[in-house]
CSV table of C-alpha atoms and ligand atoms in Angstrom, one decimal:
chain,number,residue,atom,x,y,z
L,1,UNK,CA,71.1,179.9,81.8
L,2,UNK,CA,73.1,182.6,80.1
L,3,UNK,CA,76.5,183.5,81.7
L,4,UNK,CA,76.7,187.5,81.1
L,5,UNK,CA,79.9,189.1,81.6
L,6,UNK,CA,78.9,193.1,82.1
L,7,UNK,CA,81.7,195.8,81.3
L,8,UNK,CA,80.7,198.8,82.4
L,9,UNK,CA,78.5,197.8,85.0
L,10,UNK,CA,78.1,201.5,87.4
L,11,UNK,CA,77.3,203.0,84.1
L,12,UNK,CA,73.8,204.5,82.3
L,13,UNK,CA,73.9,200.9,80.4
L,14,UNK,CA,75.3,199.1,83.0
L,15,UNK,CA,73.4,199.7,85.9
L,16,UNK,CA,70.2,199.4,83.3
L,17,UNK,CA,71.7,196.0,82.2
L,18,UNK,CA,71.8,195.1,86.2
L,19,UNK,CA,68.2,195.4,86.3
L,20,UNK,CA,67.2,193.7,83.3
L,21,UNK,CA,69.5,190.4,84.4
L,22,UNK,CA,68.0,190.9,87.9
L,23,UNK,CA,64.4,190.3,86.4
L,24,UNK,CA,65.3,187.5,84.4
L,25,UNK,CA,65.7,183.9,86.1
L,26,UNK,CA,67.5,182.7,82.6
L,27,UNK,CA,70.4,185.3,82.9
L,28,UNK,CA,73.2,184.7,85.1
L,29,UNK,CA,75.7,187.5,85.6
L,30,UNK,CA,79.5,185.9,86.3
L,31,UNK,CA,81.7,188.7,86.3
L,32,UNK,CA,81.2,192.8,86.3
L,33,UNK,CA,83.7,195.5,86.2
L,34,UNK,CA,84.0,199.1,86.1
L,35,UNK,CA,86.6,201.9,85.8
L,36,UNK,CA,86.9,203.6,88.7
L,37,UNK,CA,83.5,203.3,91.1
L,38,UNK,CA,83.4,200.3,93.4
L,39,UNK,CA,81.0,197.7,92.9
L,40,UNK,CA,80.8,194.9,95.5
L,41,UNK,CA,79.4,191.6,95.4
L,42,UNK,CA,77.2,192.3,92.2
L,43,UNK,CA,78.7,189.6,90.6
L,44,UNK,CA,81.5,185.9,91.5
L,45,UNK,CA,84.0,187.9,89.4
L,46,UNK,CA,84.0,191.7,89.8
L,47,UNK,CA,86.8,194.3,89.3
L,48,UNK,CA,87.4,197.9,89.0
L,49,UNK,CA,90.1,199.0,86.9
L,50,UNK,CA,92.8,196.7,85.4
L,51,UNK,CA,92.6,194.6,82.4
L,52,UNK,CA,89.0,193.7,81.1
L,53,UNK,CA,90.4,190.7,78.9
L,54,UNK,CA,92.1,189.0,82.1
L,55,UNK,CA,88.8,189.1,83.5
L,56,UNK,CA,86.7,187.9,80.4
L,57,UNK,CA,89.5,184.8,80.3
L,58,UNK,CA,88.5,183.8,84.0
L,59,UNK,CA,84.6,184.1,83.6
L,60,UNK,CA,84.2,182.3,80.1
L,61,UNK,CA,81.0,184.4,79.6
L,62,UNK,CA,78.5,183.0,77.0
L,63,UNK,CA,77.6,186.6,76.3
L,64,UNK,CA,79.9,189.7,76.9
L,65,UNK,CA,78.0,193.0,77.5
L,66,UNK,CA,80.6,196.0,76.2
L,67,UNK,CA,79.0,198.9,78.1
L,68,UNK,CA,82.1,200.5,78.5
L,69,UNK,CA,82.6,204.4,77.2
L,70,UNK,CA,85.2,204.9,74.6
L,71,UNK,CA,88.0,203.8,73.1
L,72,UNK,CA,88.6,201.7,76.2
L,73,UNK,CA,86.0,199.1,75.2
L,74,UNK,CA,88.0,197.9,72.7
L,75,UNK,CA,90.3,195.1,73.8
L,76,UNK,CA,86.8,193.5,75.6
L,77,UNK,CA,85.4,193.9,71.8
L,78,UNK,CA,88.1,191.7,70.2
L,79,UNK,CA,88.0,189.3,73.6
L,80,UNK,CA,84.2,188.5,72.3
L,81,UNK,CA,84.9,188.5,68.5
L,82,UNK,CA,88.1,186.7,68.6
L,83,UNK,CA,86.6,184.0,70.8
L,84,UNK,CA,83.5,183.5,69.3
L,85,UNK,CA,82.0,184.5,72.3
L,86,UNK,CA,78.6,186.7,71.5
L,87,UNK,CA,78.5,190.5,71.5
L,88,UNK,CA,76.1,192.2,73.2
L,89,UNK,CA,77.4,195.7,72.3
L,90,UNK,CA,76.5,199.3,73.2
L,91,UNK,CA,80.4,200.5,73.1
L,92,UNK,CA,79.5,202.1,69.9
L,93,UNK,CA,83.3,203.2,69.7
L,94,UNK,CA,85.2,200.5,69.3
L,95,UNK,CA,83.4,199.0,66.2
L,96,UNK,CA,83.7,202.7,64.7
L,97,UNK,CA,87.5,202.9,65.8
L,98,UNK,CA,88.6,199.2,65.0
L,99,UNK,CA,85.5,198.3,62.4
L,100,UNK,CA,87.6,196.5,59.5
L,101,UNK,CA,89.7,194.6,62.0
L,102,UNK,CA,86.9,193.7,64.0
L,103,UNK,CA,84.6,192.6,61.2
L,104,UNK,CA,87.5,190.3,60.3
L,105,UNK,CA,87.5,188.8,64.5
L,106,UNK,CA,83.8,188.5,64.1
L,107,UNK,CA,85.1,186.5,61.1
L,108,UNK,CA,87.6,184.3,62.6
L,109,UNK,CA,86.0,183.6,66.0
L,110,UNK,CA,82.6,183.0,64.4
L,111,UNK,CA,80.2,184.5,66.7
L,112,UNK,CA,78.1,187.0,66.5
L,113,UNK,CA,77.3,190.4,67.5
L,114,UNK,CA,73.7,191.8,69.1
L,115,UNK,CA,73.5,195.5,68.5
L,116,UNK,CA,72.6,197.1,72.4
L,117,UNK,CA,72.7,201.0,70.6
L,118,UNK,CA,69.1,201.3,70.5
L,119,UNK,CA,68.6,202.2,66.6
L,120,UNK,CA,70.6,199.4,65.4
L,121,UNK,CA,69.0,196.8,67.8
L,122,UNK,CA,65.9,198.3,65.8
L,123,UNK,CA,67.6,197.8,62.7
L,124,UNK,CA,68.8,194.5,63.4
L,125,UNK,CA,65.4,193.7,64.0
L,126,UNK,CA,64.1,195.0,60.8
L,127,UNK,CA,66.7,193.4,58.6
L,128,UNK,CA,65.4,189.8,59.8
L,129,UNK,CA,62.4,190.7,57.6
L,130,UNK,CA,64.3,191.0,54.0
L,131,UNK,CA,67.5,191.8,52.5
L,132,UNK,CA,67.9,195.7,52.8
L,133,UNK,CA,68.3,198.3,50.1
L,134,UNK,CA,68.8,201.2,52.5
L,135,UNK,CA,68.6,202.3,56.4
L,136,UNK,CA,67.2,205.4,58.0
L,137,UNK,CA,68.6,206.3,61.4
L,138,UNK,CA,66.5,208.6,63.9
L,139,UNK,CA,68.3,211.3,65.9
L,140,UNK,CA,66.6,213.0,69.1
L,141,UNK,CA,68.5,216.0,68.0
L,142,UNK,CA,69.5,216.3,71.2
L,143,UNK,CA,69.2,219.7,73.4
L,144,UNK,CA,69.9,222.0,71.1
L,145,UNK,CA,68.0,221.1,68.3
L,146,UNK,CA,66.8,223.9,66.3
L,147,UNK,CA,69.6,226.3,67.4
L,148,UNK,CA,72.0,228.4,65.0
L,149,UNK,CA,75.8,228.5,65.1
L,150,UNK,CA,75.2,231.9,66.9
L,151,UNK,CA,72.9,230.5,69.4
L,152,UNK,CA,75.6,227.7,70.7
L,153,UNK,CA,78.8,230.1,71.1
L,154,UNK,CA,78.5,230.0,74.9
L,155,UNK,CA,76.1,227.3,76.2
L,156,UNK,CA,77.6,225.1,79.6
L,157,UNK,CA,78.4,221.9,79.7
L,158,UNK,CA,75.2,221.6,82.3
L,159,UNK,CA,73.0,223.0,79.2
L,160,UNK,CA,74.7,220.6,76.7
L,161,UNK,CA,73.8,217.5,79.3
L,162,UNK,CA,70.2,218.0,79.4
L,163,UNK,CA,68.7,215.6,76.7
L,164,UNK,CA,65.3,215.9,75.9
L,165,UNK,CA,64.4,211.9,75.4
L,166,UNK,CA,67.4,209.9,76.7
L,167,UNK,CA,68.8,209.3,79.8
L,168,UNK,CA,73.1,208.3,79.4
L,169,UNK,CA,76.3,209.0,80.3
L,170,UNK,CA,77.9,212.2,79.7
L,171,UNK,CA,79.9,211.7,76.8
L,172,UNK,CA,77.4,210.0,75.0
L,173,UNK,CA,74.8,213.1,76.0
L,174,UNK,CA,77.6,215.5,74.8
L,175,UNK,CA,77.9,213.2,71.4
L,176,UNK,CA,74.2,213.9,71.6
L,177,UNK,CA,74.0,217.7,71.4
L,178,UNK,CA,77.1,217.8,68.9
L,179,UNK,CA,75.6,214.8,66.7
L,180,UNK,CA,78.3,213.4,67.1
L,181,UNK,CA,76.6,210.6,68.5
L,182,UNK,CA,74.6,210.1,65.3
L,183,UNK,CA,78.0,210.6,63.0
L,184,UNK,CA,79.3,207.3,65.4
L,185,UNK,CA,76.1,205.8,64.5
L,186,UNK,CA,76.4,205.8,60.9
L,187,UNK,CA,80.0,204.1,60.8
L,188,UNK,CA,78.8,201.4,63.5
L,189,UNK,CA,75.8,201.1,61.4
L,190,UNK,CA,78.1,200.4,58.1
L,191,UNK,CA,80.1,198.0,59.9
L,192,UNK,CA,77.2,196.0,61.5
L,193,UNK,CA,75.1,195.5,58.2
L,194,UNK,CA,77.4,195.8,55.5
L,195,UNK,CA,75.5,199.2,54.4
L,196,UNK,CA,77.3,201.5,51.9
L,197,UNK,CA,77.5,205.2,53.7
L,198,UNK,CA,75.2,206.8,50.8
L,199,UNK,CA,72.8,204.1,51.8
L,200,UNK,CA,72.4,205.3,55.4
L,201,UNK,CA,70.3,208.0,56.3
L,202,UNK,CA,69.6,210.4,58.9
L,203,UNK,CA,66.7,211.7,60.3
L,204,UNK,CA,65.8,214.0,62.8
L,205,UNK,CA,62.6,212.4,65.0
L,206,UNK,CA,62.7,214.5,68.2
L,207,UNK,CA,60.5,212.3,70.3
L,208,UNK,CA,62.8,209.1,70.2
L,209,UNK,CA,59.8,206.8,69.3
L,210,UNK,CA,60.9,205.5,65.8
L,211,UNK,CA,64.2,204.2,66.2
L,212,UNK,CA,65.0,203.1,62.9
L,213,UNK,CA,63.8,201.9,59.2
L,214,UNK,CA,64.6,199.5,56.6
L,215,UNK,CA,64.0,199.7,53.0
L,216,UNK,CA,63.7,196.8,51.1
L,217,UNK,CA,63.5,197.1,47.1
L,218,UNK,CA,59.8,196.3,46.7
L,219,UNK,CA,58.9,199.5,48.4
L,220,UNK,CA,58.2,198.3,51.9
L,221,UNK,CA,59.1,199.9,54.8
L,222,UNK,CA,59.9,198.2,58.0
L,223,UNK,CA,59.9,200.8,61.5
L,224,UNK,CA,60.6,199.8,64.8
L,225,UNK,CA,59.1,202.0,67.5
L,226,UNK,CA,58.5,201.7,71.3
L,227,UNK,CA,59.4,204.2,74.0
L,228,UNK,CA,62.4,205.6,74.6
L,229,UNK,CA,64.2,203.0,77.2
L,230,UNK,CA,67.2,200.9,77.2
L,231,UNK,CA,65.8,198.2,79.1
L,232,UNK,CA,64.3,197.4,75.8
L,233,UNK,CA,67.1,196.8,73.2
L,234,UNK,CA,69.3,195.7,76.3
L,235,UNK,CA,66.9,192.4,77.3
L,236,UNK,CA,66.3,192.0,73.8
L,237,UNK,CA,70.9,191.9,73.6
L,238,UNK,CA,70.5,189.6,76.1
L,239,UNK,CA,67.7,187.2,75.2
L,240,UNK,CA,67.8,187.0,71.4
L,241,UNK,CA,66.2,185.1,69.6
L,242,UNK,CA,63.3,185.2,72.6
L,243,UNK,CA,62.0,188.2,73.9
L,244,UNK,CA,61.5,188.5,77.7
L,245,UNK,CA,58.6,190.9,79.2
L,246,UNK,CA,60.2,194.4,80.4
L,247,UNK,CA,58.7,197.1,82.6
L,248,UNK,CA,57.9,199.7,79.7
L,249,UNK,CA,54.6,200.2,78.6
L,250,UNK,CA,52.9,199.2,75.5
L,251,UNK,CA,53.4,202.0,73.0
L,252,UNK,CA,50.1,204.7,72.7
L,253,UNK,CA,50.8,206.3,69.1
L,254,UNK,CA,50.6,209.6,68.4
L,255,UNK,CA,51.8,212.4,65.6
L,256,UNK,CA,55.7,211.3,64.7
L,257,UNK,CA,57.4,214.0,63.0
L,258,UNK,CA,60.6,213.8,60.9
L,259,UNK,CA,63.0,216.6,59.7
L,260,UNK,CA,66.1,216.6,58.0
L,261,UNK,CA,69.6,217.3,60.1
L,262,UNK,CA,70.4,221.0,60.1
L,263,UNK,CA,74.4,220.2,59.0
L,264,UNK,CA,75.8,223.4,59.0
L,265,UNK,CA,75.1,223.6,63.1
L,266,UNK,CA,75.8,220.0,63.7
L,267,UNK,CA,79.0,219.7,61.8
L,268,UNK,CA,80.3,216.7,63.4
L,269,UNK,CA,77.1,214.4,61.5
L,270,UNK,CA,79.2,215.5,58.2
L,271,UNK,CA,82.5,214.8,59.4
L,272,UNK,CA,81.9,211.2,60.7
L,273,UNK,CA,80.1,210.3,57.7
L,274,UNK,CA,83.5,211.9,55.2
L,275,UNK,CA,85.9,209.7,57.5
L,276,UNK,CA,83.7,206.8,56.9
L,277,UNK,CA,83.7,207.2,53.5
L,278,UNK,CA,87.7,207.9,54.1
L,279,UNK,CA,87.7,204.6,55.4
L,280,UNK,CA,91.5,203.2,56.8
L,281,UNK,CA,92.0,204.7,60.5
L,282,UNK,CA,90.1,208.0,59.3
L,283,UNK,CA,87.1,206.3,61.9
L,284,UNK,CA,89.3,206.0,64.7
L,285,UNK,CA,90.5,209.2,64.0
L,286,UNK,CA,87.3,211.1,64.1
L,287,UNK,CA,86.2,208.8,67.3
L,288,UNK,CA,90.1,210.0,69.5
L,289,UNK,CA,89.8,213.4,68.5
L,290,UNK,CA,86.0,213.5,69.8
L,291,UNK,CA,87.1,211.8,73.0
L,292,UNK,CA,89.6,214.5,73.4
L,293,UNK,CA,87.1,217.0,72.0
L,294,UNK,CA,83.9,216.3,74.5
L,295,UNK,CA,86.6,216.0,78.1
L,296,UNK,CA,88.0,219.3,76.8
L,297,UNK,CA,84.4,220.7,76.6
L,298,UNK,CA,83.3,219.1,79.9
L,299,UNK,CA,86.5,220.4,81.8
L,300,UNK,CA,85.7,223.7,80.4
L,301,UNK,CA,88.4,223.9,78.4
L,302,UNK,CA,86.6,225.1,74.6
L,303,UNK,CA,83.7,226.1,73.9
L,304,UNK,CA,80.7,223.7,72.0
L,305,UNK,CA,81.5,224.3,69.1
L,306,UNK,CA,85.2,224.3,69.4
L,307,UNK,CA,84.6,220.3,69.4
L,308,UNK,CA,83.4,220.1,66.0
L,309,UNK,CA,86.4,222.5,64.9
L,310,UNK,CA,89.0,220.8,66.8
L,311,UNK,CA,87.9,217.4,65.9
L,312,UNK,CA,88.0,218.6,62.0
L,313,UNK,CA,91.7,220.2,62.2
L,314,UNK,CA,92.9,217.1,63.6
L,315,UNK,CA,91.7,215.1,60.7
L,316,UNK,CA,93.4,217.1,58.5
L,317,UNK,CA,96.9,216.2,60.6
L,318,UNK,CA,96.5,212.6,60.5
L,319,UNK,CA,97.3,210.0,57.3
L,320,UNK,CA,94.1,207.7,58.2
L,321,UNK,CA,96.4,204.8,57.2
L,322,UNK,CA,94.6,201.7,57.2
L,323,UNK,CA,95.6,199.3,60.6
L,324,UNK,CA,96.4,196.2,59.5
L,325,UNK,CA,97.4,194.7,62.9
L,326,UNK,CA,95.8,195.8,66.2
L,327,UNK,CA,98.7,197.4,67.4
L,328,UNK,CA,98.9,199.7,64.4
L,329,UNK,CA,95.1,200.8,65.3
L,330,UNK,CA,96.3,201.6,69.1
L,331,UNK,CA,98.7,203.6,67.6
L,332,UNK,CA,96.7,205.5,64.9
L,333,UNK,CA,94.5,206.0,68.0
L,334,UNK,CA,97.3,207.9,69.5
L,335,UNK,CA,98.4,209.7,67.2
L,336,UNK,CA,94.8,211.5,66.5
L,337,UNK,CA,94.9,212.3,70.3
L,338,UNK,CA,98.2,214.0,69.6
L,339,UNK,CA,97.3,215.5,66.8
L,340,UNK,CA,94.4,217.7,68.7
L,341,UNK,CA,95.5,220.6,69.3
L,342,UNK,CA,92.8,223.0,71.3
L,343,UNK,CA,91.9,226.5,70.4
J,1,NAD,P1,78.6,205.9,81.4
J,1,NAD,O1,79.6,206.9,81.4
J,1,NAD,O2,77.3,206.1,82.2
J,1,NAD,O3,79.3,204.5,81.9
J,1,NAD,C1,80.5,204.0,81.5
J,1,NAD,C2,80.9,202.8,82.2
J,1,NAD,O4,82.2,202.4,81.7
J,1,NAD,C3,81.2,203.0,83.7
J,1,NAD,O5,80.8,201.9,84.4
J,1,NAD,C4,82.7,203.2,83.8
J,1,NAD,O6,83.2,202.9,85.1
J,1,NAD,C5,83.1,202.2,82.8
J,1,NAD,N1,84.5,202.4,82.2
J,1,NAD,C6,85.0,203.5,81.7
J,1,NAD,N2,86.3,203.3,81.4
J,1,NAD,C7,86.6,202.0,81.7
J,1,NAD,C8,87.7,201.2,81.7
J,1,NAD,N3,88.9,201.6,81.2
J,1,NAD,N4,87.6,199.9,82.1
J,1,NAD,C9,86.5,199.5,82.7
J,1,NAD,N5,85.4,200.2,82.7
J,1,NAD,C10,85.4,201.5,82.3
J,1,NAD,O7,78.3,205.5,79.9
J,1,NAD,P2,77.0,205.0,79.2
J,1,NAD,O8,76.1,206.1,78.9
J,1,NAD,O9,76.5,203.8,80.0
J,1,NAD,O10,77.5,204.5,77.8
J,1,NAD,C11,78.3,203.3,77.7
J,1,NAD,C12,78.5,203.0,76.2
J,1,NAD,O11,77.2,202.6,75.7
J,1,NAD,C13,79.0,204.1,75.4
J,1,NAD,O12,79.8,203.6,74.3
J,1,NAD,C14,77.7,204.7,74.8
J,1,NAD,O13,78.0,205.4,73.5
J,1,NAD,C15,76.9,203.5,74.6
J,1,NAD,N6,75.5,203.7,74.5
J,1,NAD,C16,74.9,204.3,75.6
J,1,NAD,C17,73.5,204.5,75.7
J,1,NAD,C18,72.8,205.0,76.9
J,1,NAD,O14,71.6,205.2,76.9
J,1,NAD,N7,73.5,205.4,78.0
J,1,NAD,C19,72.8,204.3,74.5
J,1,NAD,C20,73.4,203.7,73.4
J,1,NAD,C21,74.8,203.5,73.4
J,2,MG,MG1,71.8,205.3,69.8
């Protein structure tokens, strides 16, 4: 029996995660929480609010499921790394915000982290098949793909949540439309496999079937495909090495098509990928200022592409200082969020 601890648990992955440990007589869930929505009896241990590490000490989890949004997932992050404890992780942004210090947790605490981000549990999966020379990343290209700068001066919030392929949460859908989402998913995907940033790729894939590639150096190519469901790279977080039967169908293939990311719309893709190479706390950086960025933009507070601009003048106000303690991250962290300064 696996004892899950699920963070995040009223949540697009959470509530996704719910019904994957439902279906399964070998997963046990011990302890949920959530931020703000009430969510009784779902689990022996189950909070809303307050501190996530607290409850991660009283459950002793053999698996903690970070499906928290934002910065906030971070302490649960360094509860699984520093403990050893395994890592089932969709919180995308505290590996991008904290990546150096966490890699050296992961280090310490010698356990292991299970990509639940559904292109790097497909890479993950890929990369048990050979030593990789380089990774390809798909991107939906969320709502607005194919749209010029003029296009996106005024679209809503309600137009910017309307993915074509995925179901999630609104800032991720938001990350979505800006790329933002697939700027975060470079960095996490350096951090994860060790991957140089001009040995990550991007590609545009609007149907969501491939979900990512290796390259090895003989000229192979490894793809993982399968509808577009987290159920799948969820139970697979959840039941690696073994792979437990899910209710998506078996994939029917048809044309895939592939096009390069149009940059000068999507700016945020660029500026993730220049604070990666930045390195220090320019990741966290980009990661606070899009928090700030997408809440503004849902609140109606600036306009779409304000975020990208926003997010790029308060990089230019921060040092990117590497963290060498935890506390200095939290407070690089802060100081991007102060640096933001809205149109
Ligand atoms: P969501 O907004 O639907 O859910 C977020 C969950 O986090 C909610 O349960 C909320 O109550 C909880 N939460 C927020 N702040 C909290 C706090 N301080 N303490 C405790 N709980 C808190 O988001 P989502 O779409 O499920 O995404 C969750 C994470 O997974 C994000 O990092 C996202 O990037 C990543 N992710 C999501 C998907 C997806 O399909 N939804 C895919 C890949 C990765
Ligand atoms: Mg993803």
């Amino acid at each position: 029996m696996t004892r899950i601890a699920l963070l995040g648990a009223t949540g697009s992955i959470g509530r996704q995660a719910i019904e994957v440990i439902e279906a399964s007589p070998d997963l046990e869930l011990v302890a949920a929480a959530s931020g703000t929505t009430a969510i009784d009896g779902l689990a022996p241990l189950t909070q809303v609010g307050g501190d996530l590490t607290e409850l991660l000490d009283r459950a002793e989890p053999d698996v903690v499921l970070n499906a928290v949004v934002g910065f906030a997932g971070l302490a649960p992050t360094m509860w699984a790394l520093e403990h050893g404890v395994t890592l089932a992780l969709a919180n995308k942004e505290s590996l991008v915000a904290a990546g150096d210090l966490a890699l050296a947790a992961l280090e310490r605490g010698g356990g292991s982290i299970i990509p639940v981000d559904s292109e790097h549990s497909a890479l993950f999966q890929c990369i048990q098949l050979g030593e990789p020379e380089s990774l390809v990343v798909t991107a939906s290209g969320g709502p607005f793909r194919g749209r010029t700068r003029a296009d996106l001066v005024d679209v809503t919030p309600a137009a910017a949540l309307a993915h074509p392929t995925w179901n999630m949460g609104p800032k991720i859908t938001i990350d979505s439309a800006t790329l933002a989402n697939k700027g975060l998913e470079v960095i996490e995907a350096h951090f994860l496999f060790g991957m140089p940033y001009d040995r990550i790729d991007v590609v545009v894939h609007p149907t969501s079937i491939v979900h990512g590639l290796v390259r090895f150096r003989d000229g192979a190519s490894i793809a993982h495909l399968g509808y577009p469901d987290m159920r799948v790279p969820i139970s697979y977080a959840l039941t690696y090495p073994a792979r437990a039967s899910t209710p998506v169908p078996p994939l029917e293939l048809t044309t895939l098509e592939f096009f390069p990311p149009d940059h000068d719309t999507f700016r945020m893709l660029g500026l993730a990928r220049e604070s990666g190479v930045r390195g220090g706390t320019y990741p966290c950086a980009y990661n606070a200022a899009n928090e700030v960025a997408v809440a503004a933009f849902l609140t109606g507070k600036i306009g779409f592409l304000d975020i990208a601009a926003v997010v790029e003048d308060a990089l230019g106000r921060v040092t990117g200082a590497p963290a060498q303690t935890l506390d200095e991250l939290y407070a690089a962290d802060r100081a991007a969020r102060d640096a933001v300064q809205l149109p």
